[in-house]
Short mmCIF file of C-alpha atoms in Angstrom, two decimals:
data_model
loop_
_atom_site.label_atom_id
_atom_site.label_comp_id
_atom_site.label_asym_id
_atom_site.label_seq_id
_atom_site.Cartn_x
_atom_site.Cartn_y
_atom_site.Cartn_z
CA MET E 1 -3.66 17.61 23.07
CA THR E 2 -3.78 17.94 19.32
CA PRO E 3 -2.25 14.87 17.39
CA GLN E 4 0.48 15.67 14.83
CA SER E 5 -0.54 15.61 11.54
CA LEU E 6 3.22 13.78 10.36
CA SER E 7 2.48 10.17 10.47
CA TYR E 8 3.29 8.10 13.62
CA TRP E 9 5.43 5.79 10.91
CA GLN E 10 7.52 9.42 10.33
CA ALA E 11 7.80 10.23 12.98
CA SER E 12 9.21 7.74 14.37
CA THR E 13 11.85 6.61 12.06
CA PRO E 14 15.17 8.04 11.86
CA PRO E 15 15.41 10.57 8.62
CA PHE E 16 17.25 8.89 5.98
CA ALA E 17 21.13 9.98 6.37
CA SER E 18 22.59 8.65 2.98
CA GLY E 19 20.81 11.29 0.15
CA GLU E 20 23.17 13.07 -2.08
CA LYS E 21 23.59 16.91 -1.09
CA ALA E 22 25.26 18.03 -4.60
CA ARG E 23 23.41 18.30 -7.73
CA VAL E 24 21.70 16.54 -9.66
CA GLU E 25 24.16 14.81 -12.80
CA GLY E 26 25.74 11.94 -14.53
CA ASP E 27 25.14 9.21 -16.60
CA CYS E 28 23.48 5.72 -15.54
CA ASP E 29 22.28 2.56 -16.92
CA VAL E 30 18.91 3.10 -14.94
CA ALA E 31 17.05 5.94 -13.49
CA ILE E 32 14.14 5.45 -11.24
CA ILE E 33 11.46 7.81 -10.72
CA GLY E 34 9.96 7.88 -7.29
CA GLY E 35 11.22 6.98 -3.72
CA GLY E 36 8.52 4.99 -2.25
CA PHE E 37 8.90 1.36 -1.77
CA THR E 38 9.10 0.66 -5.66
CA GLY E 39 11.82 2.76 -6.78
CA LEU E 40 14.16 1.42 -3.30
CA SER E 41 13.17 -1.90 -4.14
CA ALA E 42 13.84 -1.89 -7.80
CA ALA E 43 17.59 0.60 -6.98
CA LEU E 44 18.59 -1.73 -4.00
CA GLU E 45 18.35 -5.12 -6.56
CA LEU E 46 19.53 -2.86 -10.06
CA ALA E 47 22.44 -2.10 -8.18
CA ARG E 48 23.15 -4.96 -6.59
CA GLY E 49 23.30 -6.44 -9.82
CA GLY E 50 26.00 -3.66 -10.72
CA ALA E 51 24.37 -1.22 -12.35
CA SER E 52 24.82 2.29 -12.04
CA LEU E 53 21.76 3.82 -11.66
CA VAL E 54 19.95 6.87 -9.58
CA LEU E 55 16.82 7.43 -8.00
CA LEU E 56 15.20 10.82 -8.06
CA GLU E 57 11.73 12.16 -4.93
CA ALA E 58 9.83 14.52 -4.81
CA GLY E 59 10.13 14.78 -1.94
CA ARG E 60 11.41 12.86 1.39
CA ILE E 61 12.22 8.83 0.45
CA ALA E 62 8.90 6.57 1.85
CA GLY E 63 7.26 10.62 2.29
CA ALA E 64 3.97 9.83 0.48
CA ALA E 65 2.61 6.38 0.32
CA SER E 66 4.98 4.13 1.66
CA GLY E 67 5.07 6.48 5.32
CA ARG E 68 1.72 7.81 5.19
CA ASN E 69 -0.06 3.63 5.64
CA GLY E 70 -1.37 1.57 8.03
CA GLY E 71 1.28 -0.74 7.91
CA GLN E 72 -0.46 -4.11 7.65
CA CYS E 73 1.61 -6.81 4.67
CA ASN E 74 -1.18 -8.40 4.00
CA ALA E 75 -1.79 -11.88 1.44
CA GLY E 76 -4.35 -11.98 -0.78
CA THR E 77 -6.32 -9.72 -3.91
CA ALA E 78 -7.93 -7.09 -3.16
CA HIS E 79 -10.77 -8.98 -4.48
CA ASP E 80 -13.38 -11.79 -3.32
CA PHE E 81 -11.04 -15.56 -4.82
CA GLY E 82 -14.38 -16.20 -6.65
CA ALA E 83 -15.24 -12.94 -7.93
CA LEU E 84 -11.36 -12.90 -9.52
CA ALA E 85 -11.87 -16.20 -10.83
CA SER E 86 -14.95 -15.70 -12.51
CA ALA E 87 -13.68 -12.71 -13.78
CA HIS E 88 -10.32 -14.24 -15.67
CA GLY E 89 -9.99 -17.74 -15.24
CA VAL E 90 -9.01 -20.37 -12.25
CA ASP E 91 -5.32 -19.88 -13.44
CA LEU E 92 -4.70 -16.07 -13.45
CA ALA E 93 -6.64 -16.02 -9.96
CA ARG E 94 -3.99 -18.14 -8.67
CA LYS E 95 -1.06 -16.63 -10.21
CA TRP E 96 -2.73 -13.43 -8.87
CA TYR E 97 -3.10 -14.03 -5.45
CA LEU E 98 -0.02 -16.19 -5.43
CA ALA E 99 1.99 -13.38 -6.58
CA HIS E 100 0.69 -11.44 -3.34
CA VAL E 101 1.29 -13.83 -1.03
CA ASP E 102 4.25 -14.03 -1.82
CA ALA E 103 4.88 -10.30 -2.01
CA VAL E 104 4.73 -10.64 2.18
CA GLU E 105 7.55 -13.45 1.89
CA THR E 106 10.02 -10.64 -0.23
CA VAL E 107 9.54 -8.34 2.31
CA GLY E 108 10.71 -9.93 5.14
CA ARG E 109 13.31 -11.60 2.97
CA ILE E 110 15.18 -8.51 2.11
CA ALA E 111 14.42 -7.46 5.55
CA ALA E 112 16.69 -9.79 6.92
CA ARG E 113 19.08 -10.22 4.05
CA GLU E 114 20.06 -6.39 4.93
CA GLY E 115 19.65 -6.38 8.34
CA ILE E 116 16.37 -3.73 8.21
CA ALA E 117 14.86 -3.23 12.19
CA CYS E 118 11.55 -2.93 10.82
CA ASP E 119 9.76 -4.69 13.49
CA TYR E 120 8.64 -7.03 10.25
CA THR E 121 6.30 -9.82 11.97
CA ARG E 122 4.01 -12.67 10.63
CA CYS E 123 0.53 -12.37 12.35
CA GLY E 124 -1.86 -13.14 9.85
CA ARG E 125 -4.98 -11.02 9.06
CA ALA E 126 -8.37 -11.50 10.56
CA LYS E 127 -11.16 -9.57 8.32
CA LEU E 128 -13.59 -9.18 10.49
CA ALA E 129 -17.79 -9.87 9.37
CA ALA E 130 -19.36 -6.59 10.22
CA LYS E 131 -22.67 -7.66 10.33
CA PRO E 132 -24.21 -11.60 10.60
CA GLU E 133 -24.34 -12.28 6.58
CA HIS E 134 -21.42 -11.24 6.12
CA PHE E 135 -20.08 -14.20 8.21
CA ALA E 136 -22.12 -16.42 5.04
CA LYS E 137 -20.10 -14.63 2.64
CA LEU E 138 -16.42 -15.44 4.42
CA GLU E 139 -17.42 -19.07 5.30
CA ALA E 140 -17.98 -18.89 1.19
CA ALA E 141 -14.58 -17.55 1.10
CA HIS E 142 -12.82 -20.09 3.14
CA ALA E 143 -14.20 -22.34 1.28
CA VAL E 144 -13.40 -22.10 -2.41
CA LEU E 145 -9.63 -20.53 -1.07
CA LEU E 146 -9.04 -23.61 0.70
CA LYS E 147 -10.27 -25.55 -2.45
CA GLU E 148 -7.90 -23.10 -4.85
CA VAL E 149 -5.30 -21.43 -3.99
CA ASP E 150 -5.10 -20.93 0.14
CA PRO E 151 -4.13 -23.98 2.33
CA ASN E 152 -3.17 -21.44 4.74
CA VAL E 153 -7.19 -19.51 6.05
CA LEU E 154 -9.21 -20.10 9.11
CA LEU E 155 -12.74 -19.03 9.87
CA VAL E 156 -13.20 -18.33 12.68
CA GLY E 157 -16.85 -18.40 14.07
CA PRO E 158 -19.02 -15.79 15.95
CA GLY E 159 -19.05 -17.91 19.47
CA GLU E 160 -15.16 -17.81 18.45
CA LEU E 161 -14.28 -14.45 18.15
CA SER E 162 -13.28 -13.67 21.57
CA SER E 163 -9.97 -15.32 20.45
CA GLU E 164 -9.13 -13.28 17.80
CA ILE E 165 -10.30 -9.70 18.85
CA ASN E 166 -12.75 -8.12 21.93
CA ALA E 167 -14.86 -5.56 19.88
CA ARG E 168 -18.47 -5.10 19.38
CA GLY E 169 -20.36 -5.28 16.39
CA PHE E 170 -18.26 -8.20 14.61
CA HIS E 171 -19.70 -11.71 13.83
CA GLY E 172 -16.54 -13.68 12.93
CA ALA E 173 -13.83 -13.57 11.30
CA LEU E 174 -11.28 -16.03 8.27
CA VAL E 175 -7.96 -15.69 8.73
CA GLN E 176 -5.16 -15.37 6.69
CA THR E 177 -2.20 -16.93 8.86
CA THR E 178 0.37 -15.98 6.54
CA SER E 179 0.02 -11.70 6.41
CA ALA E 180 2.16 -9.47 8.28
CA GLN E 181 2.80 -6.00 9.47
CA LEU E 182 6.40 -3.62 10.21
CA HIS E 183 6.79 -0.37 10.68
CA PRO E 184 6.90 1.24 7.18
CA GLY E 185 9.04 3.86 8.07
CA LYS E 186 11.78 1.83 9.37
CA LEU E 187 11.63 -0.20 5.50
CA GLY E 188 11.43 3.02 3.44
CA VAL E 189 14.65 4.31 5.18
CA GLY E 190 16.13 1.29 5.51
CA LEU E 191 15.70 0.19 1.79
CA GLY E 192 16.96 3.41 0.95
CA GLU E 193 20.35 3.03 3.07
CA ALA E 194 21.07 -0.37 1.70
CA ALA E 195 20.04 0.48 -1.79
CA VAL E 196 23.04 3.59 -0.99
CA ARG E 197 25.29 0.61 0.45
CA ALA E 198 24.99 -1.53 -3.26
CA GLY E 199 26.13 1.59 -5.34
CA ALA E 200 22.54 3.93 -5.57
CA ARG E 201 23.03 7.76 -6.03
CA ILE E 202 19.74 9.09 -3.99
CA TRP E 203 18.04 12.55 -4.31
CA GLU E 204 15.32 14.06 -2.36
CA ASN E 205 14.04 17.07 -3.50
CA ALA E 206 13.89 16.17 -7.00
CA PRO E 207 11.32 16.51 -8.94
CA VAL E 208 11.57 14.93 -12.50
CA GLU E 209 9.55 17.94 -14.43
CA ALA E 210 10.57 16.93 -18.08
CA MET E 211 11.61 14.21 -19.42
CA GLU E 212 12.84 13.56 -23.32
CA ARG E 213 14.22 10.70 -25.32
CA ALA E 214 16.78 11.06 -27.15
CA GLY E 215 18.21 8.10 -29.30
CA THR E 216 18.95 5.52 -27.30
CA GLU E 217 19.32 7.36 -24.04
CA TRP E 218 16.55 9.84 -21.13
CA LYS E 219 16.94 13.04 -20.21
CA LEU E 220 15.42 13.86 -17.14
CA SER E 221 15.27 17.16 -15.33
CA THR E 222 14.92 18.20 -11.96
CA PRO E 223 14.78 21.37 -10.53
CA ARG E 224 18.26 20.46 -8.80
CA GLY E 225 19.64 19.34 -12.41
CA ARG E 226 19.47 16.93 -15.04
CA VAL E 227 20.85 13.62 -15.56
CA LYS E 228 20.82 10.79 -18.61
CA ALA E 229 20.16 7.40 -18.50
CA ARG E 230 19.75 4.56 -20.50
CA GLN E 231 16.17 3.47 -18.81
CA VAL E 232 13.82 4.78 -16.71
CA LEU E 233 11.16 3.46 -14.26
CA VAL E 234 8.19 5.52 -13.52
CA ALA E 235 7.27 3.98 -9.54
CA THR E 236 5.57 7.60 -8.86
CA GLY E 237 1.83 6.53 -8.17
CA GLY E 238 -1.14 8.38 -10.27
CA ASN E 239 -1.03 12.17 -8.65
CA SER E 240 2.22 13.63 -9.31
CA PRO E 241 1.32 16.35 -11.40
CA TYR E 242 4.35 17.08 -13.59
CA PRO E 243 3.30 16.48 -17.72
CA PRO E 244 5.65 12.84 -18.34
CA PHE E 245 2.96 11.50 -16.22
CA GLY E 246 -0.33 11.58 -17.77
CA TRP E 247 -0.38 8.75 -19.77
CA PHE E 248 -0.57 6.97 -15.75
CA ARG E 249 -2.68 9.74 -14.33
CA ARG E 250 -5.50 8.70 -16.48
CA ARG E 251 -5.12 5.28 -15.34
CA ILE E 252 -5.39 6.19 -12.07
CA VAL E 253 -7.57 6.90 -9.63
CA THR E 254 -6.13 8.52 -6.58
CA VAL E 255 -8.40 8.45 -3.08
CA GLY E 256 -7.59 8.66 0.00
CA SER E 257 -6.88 7.30 3.62
CA PHE E 258 -7.14 8.21 6.52
CA VAL E 259 -4.88 7.31 10.32
CA ILE E 260 -5.22 8.09 13.75
CA ALA E 261 -2.75 6.84 16.28
CA THR E 262 -3.45 6.12 19.71
CA ASP E 263 -1.12 6.96 22.78
CA PRO E 264 0.28 3.39 23.85
CA LEU E 265 -2.91 1.08 25.69
CA PRO E 266 -1.32 -0.77 28.66
CA ALA E 267 -0.44 -4.07 28.32
CA ASP E 268 -3.02 -5.89 30.02
CA LEU E 269 -5.91 -4.37 28.08
CA ALA E 270 -4.06 -4.39 24.61
CA ALA E 271 -3.53 -8.23 25.54
CA HIS E 272 -7.19 -8.08 26.22
CA LEU E 273 -8.48 -7.09 22.92
CA PHE E 274 -6.26 -7.72 21.00
CA PRO E 275 -4.69 -11.28 21.81
CA THR E 276 -3.40 -12.67 18.68
CA ARG E 277 -2.17 -8.82 17.71
CA ARG E 278 -3.51 -9.51 13.85
CA ASN E 279 -3.87 -7.08 11.76
CA TYR E 280 -7.89 -6.62 11.13
CA VAL E 281 -9.81 -5.38 8.24
CA THR E 282 -13.97 -5.14 8.23
CA SER E 283 -15.67 -6.48 5.98
CA ARG E 284 -18.20 -3.12 4.59
CA ILE E 285 -17.06 -1.23 0.96
CA ILE E 286 -16.04 1.54 3.51
CA GLY E 287 -15.00 -0.68 6.34
CA ASN E 288 -11.90 0.65 8.60
CA TYR E 289 -7.89 -1.38 8.98
CA PHE E 290 -6.35 -1.83 12.34
CA ARG E 291 -3.59 -3.12 14.07
CA LEU E 292 -1.52 -2.59 17.35
CA THR E 293 2.33 -1.01 17.35
CA ALA E 294 4.70 -2.67 18.63
CA ASP E 295 4.75 -0.12 22.07
CA ASN E 296 0.97 -0.87 21.78
CA ARG E 297 -0.74 1.73 20.01
CA LEU E 298 -3.73 0.96 17.76
CA ILE E 299 -3.12 1.92 14.61
CA PHE E 300 -6.66 2.40 13.26
CA GLY E 301 -7.28 3.63 9.67
CA GLY E 302 -10.14 3.92 6.85
CA ARG E 303 -11.78 5.80 3.19
CA ALA E 304 -13.88 7.62 6.85
CA ARG E 305 -14.36 10.17 3.81
CA PHE E 306 -14.05 10.11 0.01
CA ALA E 307 -11.84 13.25 -0.12
CA LEU E 308 -7.86 13.92 -0.62
CA SER E 309 -5.69 14.50 1.84
CA ASN E 310 -4.79 17.82 3.19
CA PRO E 311 -4.83 19.23 6.36
CA ALA E 312 -7.67 19.94 6.90
CA SER E 313 -9.19 16.97 5.45
CA ASP E 314 -6.91 14.92 7.41
CA ALA E 315 -8.86 16.27 10.66
CA LYS E 316 -12.21 15.87 9.35
CA SER E 317 -11.52 12.32 9.02
CA GLY E 318 -9.31 12.18 12.17
CA ARG E 319 -12.44 12.74 13.53
CA ILE E 320 -15.33 10.24 12.37
CA LEU E 321 -12.00 7.72 12.64
CA GLU E 322 -11.76 8.29 16.42
CA ALA E 323 -15.64 8.06 16.81
CA LYS E 324 -15.42 5.14 14.75
CA LEU E 325 -12.83 3.55 16.99
CA ARG E 326 -14.46 4.20 20.16
CA GLU E 327 -17.69 2.68 19.13
CA LEU E 328 -16.12 -0.06 18.62
CA PHE E 329 -13.40 -0.38 21.62
CA PRO E 330 -15.30 1.57 24.13
CA GLU E 331 -12.69 0.35 26.96
CA LEU E 332 -10.32 2.65 24.99
CA ALA E 333 -13.12 5.76 26.01
CA GLY E 334 -9.90 7.82 28.50
CA VAL E 335 -6.81 6.33 25.40
CA GLY E 336 -5.90 9.64 23.79
CA ILE E 337 -4.92 10.31 19.74
CA ALA E 338 -1.73 10.81 19.09
CA ALA E 339 -1.24 11.58 15.66
CA CYS E 340 -3.93 11.80 12.24
CA TRP E 341 -2.52 11.68 9.04
CA GLY E 342 -3.87 10.76 5.36
CA GLY E 343 -2.34 9.38 2.58
CA ALA E 344 -2.95 8.16 -0.71
CA ILE E 345 -4.41 4.96 -1.90
CA ASP E 346 -3.64 4.72 -6.15
CA LEU E 347 -6.64 2.80 -7.74
CA THR E 348 -6.96 1.04 -11.23
CA ALA E 349 -10.31 0.39 -12.50
CA ASP E 350 -10.36 -2.92 -11.92
CA ARG E 351 -8.27 -2.74 -8.43
CA LEU E 352 -5.17 -5.22 -10.05
CA PRO E 353 -2.19 -3.68 -10.18
CA ARG E 354 0.22 -3.08 -13.04
CA ALA E 355 3.56 -3.24 -14.26
CA GLY E 356 5.09 -3.31 -17.80
CA GLU E 357 7.12 -1.02 -20.95
CA HIS E 358 4.62 1.94 -21.95
CA ASP E 359 6.81 3.64 -24.76
CA GLY E 360 10.29 2.89 -24.35
CA LEU E 361 9.37 3.96 -20.35
CA PHE E 362 9.41 0.98 -17.90
CA TYR E 363 6.70 1.31 -14.34
CA ALA E 364 4.96 -0.75 -11.41
CA MET E 365 1.87 1.24 -9.35
CA GLY E 366 -1.61 1.32 -8.77
CA TYR E 367 -2.18 -0.99 -5.75
CA SER E 368 -5.18 -0.43 -4.90
CA GLY E 369 -4.39 -0.78 -0.65
CA HIS E 370 -1.56 -3.23 -0.70
CA GLY E 371 1.16 -1.29 -1.33
CA VAL E 372 3.28 -2.14 1.13
CA GLN E 373 4.12 -5.51 -0.06
CA MET E 374 3.33 -5.42 -3.55
CA ALA E 375 5.46 -1.89 -3.88
CA THR E 376 8.29 -3.40 -2.60
CA ALA E 377 8.04 -7.19 -4.65
CA MET E 378 7.03 -5.07 -7.86
CA GLY E 379 10.35 -3.31 -7.50
CA GLU E 380 12.42 -5.98 -7.20
CA HIS E 381 10.51 -7.65 -10.15
CA MET E 382 10.49 -5.28 -12.58
CA ALA E 383 14.46 -4.62 -11.51
CA ARG E 384 14.39 -8.63 -13.16
CA VAL E 385 12.28 -7.49 -16.23
CA MET E 386 14.72 -4.13 -16.76
CA GLY E 387 17.31 -6.58 -17.44
CA GLY E 388 15.57 -9.22 -19.79
CA ASP E 389 13.89 -11.46 -17.66
CA ALA E 390 9.93 -10.52 -19.25
CA SER E 391 8.86 -13.64 -17.29
CA ALA E 392 9.48 -12.03 -13.66
CA ASN E 393 5.94 -9.56 -14.30
CA PRO E 394 3.41 -11.93 -12.37
CA PHE E 395 0.93 -8.57 -14.39
CA ALA E 396 2.05 -8.90 -17.70
CA ASP E 397 -1.28 -10.90 -18.62
CA LEU E 398 -3.05 -7.71 -18.18
CA THR E 399 -3.80 -4.81 -20.53
CA TRP E 400 -4.49 -0.65 -19.21
CA PRO E 401 -6.49 1.59 -20.75
CA ALA E 402 -7.45 4.97 -19.75
CA ILE E 403 -9.98 5.49 -17.60
CA PRO E 404 -13.07 7.07 -19.37
CA GLY E 405 -13.72 10.79 -18.45
CA HIS E 406 -10.79 10.67 -16.33
CA LEU E 407 -8.15 13.01 -16.50
CA GLY E 408 -6.49 13.01 -12.78
CA LYS E 409 -8.52 14.66 -11.16
CA PRO E 410 -10.80 12.25 -9.49
CA TRP E 411 -13.92 14.56 -9.35
CA PHE E 412 -16.32 11.92 -8.79
CA LEU E 413 -15.17 10.40 -5.67
CA PRO E 414 -18.80 12.03 -3.66
CA MET E 415 -20.25 9.89 -6.39
CA VAL E 416 -19.37 6.68 -6.11
CA GLY E 417 -18.42 7.32 -1.91
CA ALA E 418 -22.53 7.85 -2.25
CA TRP E 419 -22.80 4.54 -4.72
CA TYR E 420 -20.56 2.53 -1.51
CA ARG E 421 -23.06 3.77 1.42
CA LEU E 422 -25.56 2.59 0.01
CA GLN E 423 -24.44 -1.07 -0.67
CA ASP E 424 -22.86 -0.70 3.03
CA TRP E 425 -26.43 -0.07 3.71
CA LEU E 426 -28.28 -2.72 1.85
CA HIS E 427 -25.71 -5.27 2.37
#
């Protein structure tokens, strides 16, 4: 059987039924560009506060990164906390780490409040040592986290690892117990329906191709019509090809991330391989991430190739991922692959999110692999910023220079990939 190219999350989610069918038109308080988790969460929060708003999505809501990821909702930053503290000081490192922890709570709170059935579960995340020497680094990270910022972390030694996972090639784990998992397709559609119930208007298939400021208003043009707004939130990520977003493209590197989903595993086999049913990530730079779904499919992903997502690239990456999956879990030799897809991760140069205001445009993006939780939380935060509460942005301290030599197309990805593979081999 040929795996489907639609993500498992999109294929198993009812369609969004509340999008506007008429032309894009009218005046509003706020226009949101982008219907991923950032835009949908901001739309919900603003509409709940009484703002009139429109959301313009180029494709389908939660159809890009928000619906094509691994379904993990993890606490903690993309960095080692000690390295982050060395670079920025302990106070800022703690602030940013706790913003990620709080974001997981935010997702659960919104889902519960709005009745979004998205399989949200506080399962914890286990970072697995892929080499014996990596466990020493996890031990050091565990000690720093306990001391400085996070009492909810556990260290699992090599001799105890079978209580967490039964796989080949791992040598202990660091567990962040506050992490969660969910069905991102159901979360995205649920956020959209909730925003519409609160008063938002959402247009799908309405890419913003032009934007101009006229006095105190913005005029946004799409193939489906035009709208005027007093405030605009850019929540598109870094890969929008349209001219209004060039400033963001120079600051974001978009890389491909690829995922496969298996057929459902027998319940006894799933319980044996994954007794705690956590989220799992490996300690290599070019590593893997995986988890079980509610129906016991294994979702297995990673940066299998340093390339952007397209049908040929997804298929090549899927074969690499399948080989790795069967290497780590030989007991899955006879289990079929039901889906293979690619998505995009928007990286900033330092892998910290960015949010704020530039030339009158509000924005939030660059979640660097932590978008499920951070995008949802930052949409809510930026709604409050736009309402006048500047303190709601936890990343306001960061500047955002352009990446030298980068104009939007990541021509340097093969070289970066070669460097990371060398580092994985050496360390």
